[in-house]
């Protein structure tokens, strides 16, 4: 009796996983289909999944109407810088929090939890005033600073779990060999944390790449705007969307995240598995 029950449970799990994957894939497949449809098919009362007459006109129109390459460059600069800086700051902090459980570490953990509870709207006005005093409004440097501060608690929380999963005997052996804390962190801990660092950097990058609200408020001139902000320009004054070019541009905007996941998928899986194991 146990075998059929186990087999039925496994089949149910696979069906649930399949349904979840279909649910996740539906928006992307719809976006891909819309991006290649001509205007006549987009206006049809009986839309089809597969374009009957696929066309690249939507992509040409999207690049003609908006500076997508420049906006993508701004987004790439901000996201890469934010991911790199956040990981460089969070790695030693996570090491200290994981290995030295003190009141300071407890306070830092509380800061991580509390910071994630604040919505963007509550902090945008004081944040705007602080950046204005620092002359960082309408500057990618100011946006990068915001992304680093906003993503640092999440990066710290992730990396702390990865550090706790590492055996302390390796650090003790390094100390016996005469290595100090900094040398141990750089030569012993950091290489073992590589999967977790990659996973943390990837999530930080994707968060910054897709972020819209801060970029909309802090960047004013068109030359500085990021890709999510430029995508809104495909909406008319009355809220009517230029659906074909918008779908084409949005499809291109999703490609970097998908390519990153495809390239470093094994490292992400290893990092998330390591972070799930704690002392």
Coordinates of C-alpha atoms in Angstrom, one line a residue:
X1 CA 0.0 0.0 0.0
X2 CA 2.9 2.4 0.7
X3 CA 4.2 2.2 -2.9
X4 CA 1.1 3.4 -4.7
X5 CA 0.6 6.1 -2.1
X6 CA 4.2 7.3 -2.6
X7 CA 3.8 7.1 -6.3
X8 CA 0.5 9.1 -6.2
X9 CA 2.1 11.7 -4.0
X10 CA 5.0 12.0 -6.4
X11 CA 2.8 12.3 -9.4
X12 CA 0.8 15.0 -7.6
X13 CA 4.0 16.9 -6.8
X14 CA 5.1 16.8 -10.5
X15 CA 1.6 18.0 -11.6
X16 CA 1.7 20.8 -9.1
X17 CA 5.2 21.8 -10.3
X18 CA 4.1 21.6 -13.9
X19 CA 1.1 23.9 -13.2
X20 CA 3.4 26.3 -11.4
X21 CA 5.8 26.4 -14.3
X22 CA 3.0 27.0 -16.8
X23 CA 1.8 29.8 -14.5
X24 CA 5.2 31.4 -14.5
X25 CA 5.8 30.9 -18.3
X26 CA 2.4 32.3 -19.4
X27 CA 3.3 36.0 -19.2
X28 CA 6.6 35.5 -21.0
X29 CA 5.1 33.4 -23.7
X30 CA 2.3 35.9 -24.2
X31 CA 4.9 38.7 -24.3
X32 CA 6.9 36.8 -26.9
X33 CA 3.9 36.2 -29.0
X34 CA 2.8 39.8 -28.9
X35 CA 6.3 41.1 -29.8
X36 CA 6.2 39.3 -33.2
X37 CA 2.6 40.0 -34.1
X38 CA 1.7 42.7 -36.7
X39 CA -0.7 45.5 -35.8
X40 CA -3.6 43.7 -37.6
X41 CA -3.3 40.6 -35.5
X42 CA -2.9 42.7 -32.3
X43 CA -6.2 44.4 -33.0
X44 CA -8.0 41.1 -33.8
X45 CA -11.0 40.1 -31.7
X46 CA -9.8 36.5 -31.9
X47 CA -6.1 36.5 -30.9
X48 CA -4.0 33.4 -31.4
X49 CA -1.0 32.2 -29.4
X50 CA 1.3 31.8 -32.5
X51 CA 1.5 34.8 -34.8
X52 CA 0.1 34.0 -38.2
X53 CA 2.4 36.5 -40.0
X54 CA 5.4 37.0 -37.7
X55 CA 7.2 40.3 -38.1
X56 CA 10.2 42.3 -36.8
X57 CA 8.5 45.6 -37.3
X58 CA 7.7 46.0 -33.6
X59 CA 11.4 45.7 -32.7
X60 CA 12.4 48.2 -35.4
X61 CA 9.7 50.6 -34.2
X62 CA 10.7 50.2 -30.6
X63 CA 14.3 51.2 -31.4
X64 CA 13.2 54.1 -33.6
X65 CA 10.8 55.5 -31.0
X66 CA 12.9 55.2 -27.9
X67 CA 16.6 55.2 -27.0
X68 CA 16.6 51.6 -25.7
X69 CA 20.3 50.9 -26.0
X70 CA 21.2 54.0 -24.0
X71 CA 18.6 53.2 -21.4
X72 CA 19.9 49.6 -21.2
X73 CA 23.4 50.8 -20.7
X74 CA 22.3 53.0 -17.8
X75 CA 20.4 50.1 -16.3
X76 CA 23.4 47.8 -16.8
X77 CA 25.8 50.2 -15.2
X78 CA 23.6 50.8 -12.2
X79 CA 22.8 47.1 -11.7
X80 CA 26.3 45.8 -12.0
X81 CA 27.8 48.5 -9.7
X82 CA 25.1 47.9 -7.1
X83 CA 25.5 44.2 -7.2
X84 CA 29.3 44.4 -6.9
X85 CA 29.4 47.0 -4.1
X86 CA 26.6 45.3 -2.1
X87 CA 28.4 41.9 -2.2
X88 CA 31.8 43.5 -1.3
X89 CA 30.2 45.1 1.7
X90 CA 27.9 42.3 2.7
X91 CA 30.5 39.5 2.6
X92 CA 32.7 40.7 5.6
X93 CA 29.6 41.8 7.5
X94 CA 28.0 38.4 7.0
X95 CA 31.1 36.7 8.2
X96 CA 31.2 38.8 11.4
X97 CA 27.5 38.3 12.1
X98 CA 27.7 34.5 11.6
X99 CA 30.9 33.9 13.6
X100 CA 30.5 36.5 16.4
X101 CA 27.0 36.3 17.9
X102 CA 26.8 39.4 20.0
X103 CA 24.4 42.2 20.6
X104 CA 25.7 44.0 17.6
X105 CA 25.0 41.0 15.4
X106 CA 21.5 40.7 16.9
X107 CA 20.9 44.5 16.2
X108 CA 22.1 44.0 12.6
X109 CA 19.7 41.1 12.2
X110 CA 16.9 43.3 13.5
X111 CA 17.9 46.0 11.1
X112 CA 17.7 43.5 8.2
X113 CA 14.2 42.5 9.2
X114 CA 12.9 46.0 9.9
X115 CA 14.3 47.5 6.7
X116 CA 12.4 45.0 4.5
X117 CA 9.1 46.2 6.1
X118 CA 9.4 49.8 4.8
X119 CA 7.6 50.5 1.5
X120 CA 9.3 52.7 -1.0
X121 CA 6.8 55.5 -0.6
X122 CA 7.7 56.2 3.0
X123 CA 11.4 56.8 2.4
X124 CA 11.4 58.5 -1.0
X125 CA 10.9 62.1 0.4
X126 CA 13.7 62.0 3.0
X127 CA 15.9 60.1 0.5
X128 CA 15.3 62.7 -2.1
X129 CA 16.3 65.5 0.3
X130 CA 19.5 63.6 1.4
X131 CA 20.6 63.0 -2.2
X132 CA 19.8 66.6 -3.1
X133 CA 22.1 67.9 -0.3
X134 CA 24.8 65.5 -1.7
X135 CA 24.2 66.8 -5.2
X136 CA 23.3 63.3 -6.4
X137 CA 19.9 63.9 -7.9
X138 CA 19.7 63.1 -11.6
X139 CA 23.0 61.1 -11.4
X140 CA 23.6 57.4 -11.8
X141 CA 25.9 57.5 -8.8
X142 CA 23.0 58.6 -6.6
X143 CA 20.8 55.8 -8.0
X144 CA 23.6 53.2 -7.4
X145 CA 24.0 54.4 -3.8
X146 CA 20.2 53.9 -3.3
X147 CA 20.3 50.4 -4.8
X148 CA 23.2 49.4 -2.6
X149 CA 21.6 50.6 0.6
X150 CA 18.3 49.0 -0.3
X151 CA 19.7 45.7 -1.4
X152 CA 22.3 45.4 1.4
X153 CA 20.0 43.9 4.0
X154 CA 18.8 41.2 1.7
X155 CA 22.4 40.4 0.6
X156 CA 23.5 40.3 4.2
X157 CA 20.7 38.0 5.2
X158 CA 21.6 35.6 2.4
X159 CA 25.3 35.5 2.9
X160 CA 25.0 35.1 6.6
X161 CA 23.2 31.8 6.0
X162 CA 25.9 30.7 3.6
X163 CA 28.7 31.5 6.1
X164 CA 27.0 29.6 8.9
X165 CA 26.9 26.5 6.6
X166 CA 30.7 26.5 6.4
X167 CA 32.6 24.3 8.8
X168 CA 34.4 26.3 11.4
X169 CA 37.3 23.8 11.5
X170 CA 38.7 25.3 8.3
X171 CA 39.1 28.7 9.9
X172 CA 40.6 27.1 13.0
X173 CA 43.2 25.4 10.8
X174 CA 44.0 28.6 9.0
X175 CA 44.4 30.3 12.4
X176 CA 46.8 27.6 13.5
X177 CA 48.8 28.3 10.3
X178 CA 49.1 31.9 11.4
X179 CA 46.5 33.5 9.2
X180 CA 44.6 36.5 10.6
X181 CA 40.9 37.3 10.3
X182 CA 41.3 39.2 7.0
X183 CA 43.5 36.6 5.4
X184 CA 41.2 33.8 6.5
X185 CA 38.2 35.7 5.1
X186 CA 40.0 36.3 1.7
X187 CA 41.8 33.0 1.3
X188 CA 39.6 30.5 3.0
X189 CA 36.0 31.7 3.5
X190 CA 35.5 33.7 0.3
X191 CA 36.4 30.9 -2.2
X192 CA 34.0 28.5 -0.4
X193 CA 31.4 31.2 -0.5
X194 CA 31.7 31.6 -4.3
X195 CA 28.3 29.9 -5.1
X196 CA 26.5 32.0 -2.4
X197 CA 28.2 35.2 -3.6
X198 CA 27.2 34.5 -7.2
X199 CA 23.6 33.8 -6.2
X200 CA 23.5 37.0 -4.0
X201 CA 25.0 39.1 -6.7
X202 CA 22.5 37.8 -9.2
X203 CA 19.5 38.5 -7.1
X204 CA 20.9 42.0 -6.4
X205 CA 21.5 42.6 -10.0
X206 CA 18.0 41.6 -11.1
X207 CA 16.4 43.7 -8.4
X208 CA 18.3 46.8 -9.6
X209 CA 17.8 46.0 -13.3
X210 CA 14.0 45.8 -12.8
X211 CA 13.6 48.6 -10.3
X212 CA 11.4 51.4 -11.5
X213 CA 10.2 53.7 -8.7
X214 CA 13.5 55.1 -7.5
X215 CA 14.8 55.6 -11.0
X216 CA 11.6 57.4 -12.0
X217 CA 11.9 59.9 -9.1
X218 CA 15.7 60.4 -9.0
X219 CA 16.5 60.6 -12.7
X220 CA 15.1 63.5 -14.6
X221 CA 16.8 64.0 -17.9
X222 CA 16.2 61.4 -20.7
X223 CA 19.9 60.7 -21.1
X224 CA 20.1 59.3 -17.5
X225 CA 16.9 57.2 -17.5
X226 CA 17.0 53.5 -17.0
X227 CA 15.2 50.9 -19.2
X228 CA 12.1 50.3 -16.9
X229 CA 11.4 54.1 -17.0
X230 CA 11.9 54.3 -20.8
X231 CA 9.4 51.4 -21.3
X232 CA 6.7 53.7 -19.9
X233 CA 7.2 56.0 -22.8
X234 CA 5.4 53.6 -25.0
X235 CA 2.2 54.6 -23.2
X236 CA 0.3 57.4 -24.7
X237 CA -1.0 60.5 -23.0
X238 CA -4.3 58.9 -22.4
X239 CA -2.8 55.6 -21.2
X240 CA -3.2 53.8 -24.5
X241 CA -0.3 51.5 -25.0
X242 CA 1.6 51.0 -28.2
X243 CA 1.3 47.3 -27.6
X244 CA 3.5 45.8 -30.3
X245 CA 6.7 48.0 -29.7
X246 CA 6.1 47.8 -25.9
X247 CA 6.0 44.0 -26.0
X248 CA 9.1 44.0 -28.2
X249 CA 11.0 46.3 -25.8
X250 CA 9.8 44.5 -22.7
X251 CA 10.9 41.2 -24.2
X252 CA 14.4 42.5 -24.8
X253 CA 14.5 43.9 -21.3
X254 CA 13.9 40.4 -19.8
X255 CA 16.7 38.8 -21.8
X256 CA 19.6 39.8 -19.5
X257 CA 18.0 38.2 -16.5
X258 CA 17.2 35.0 -18.4
X259 CA 20.7 34.7 -19.9
X260 CA 22.3 35.2 -16.5
X261 CA 20.2 32.5 -15.0
X262 CA 21.0 30.2 -17.9
X263 CA 24.8 30.8 -17.7
X264 CA 25.3 30.5 -13.9
X265 CA 22.4 28.2 -13.0
X266 CA 24.6 25.5 -11.4
X267 CA 26.3 28.1 -9.1
X268 CA 22.9 29.5 -8.1
X269 CA 21.6 26.0 -7.2
X270 CA 24.8 25.2 -5.2
X271 CA 24.6 28.6 -3.4
X272 CA 21.0 28.3 -2.5
X273 CA 21.5 24.7 -1.2
X274 CA 24.5 25.8 0.9
X275 CA 22.6 28.7 2.3
X276 CA 19.7 26.5 3.4
X277 CA 22.0 24.5 5.7
X278 CA 22.7 26.2 9.0
X279 CA 24.3 25.3 12.2

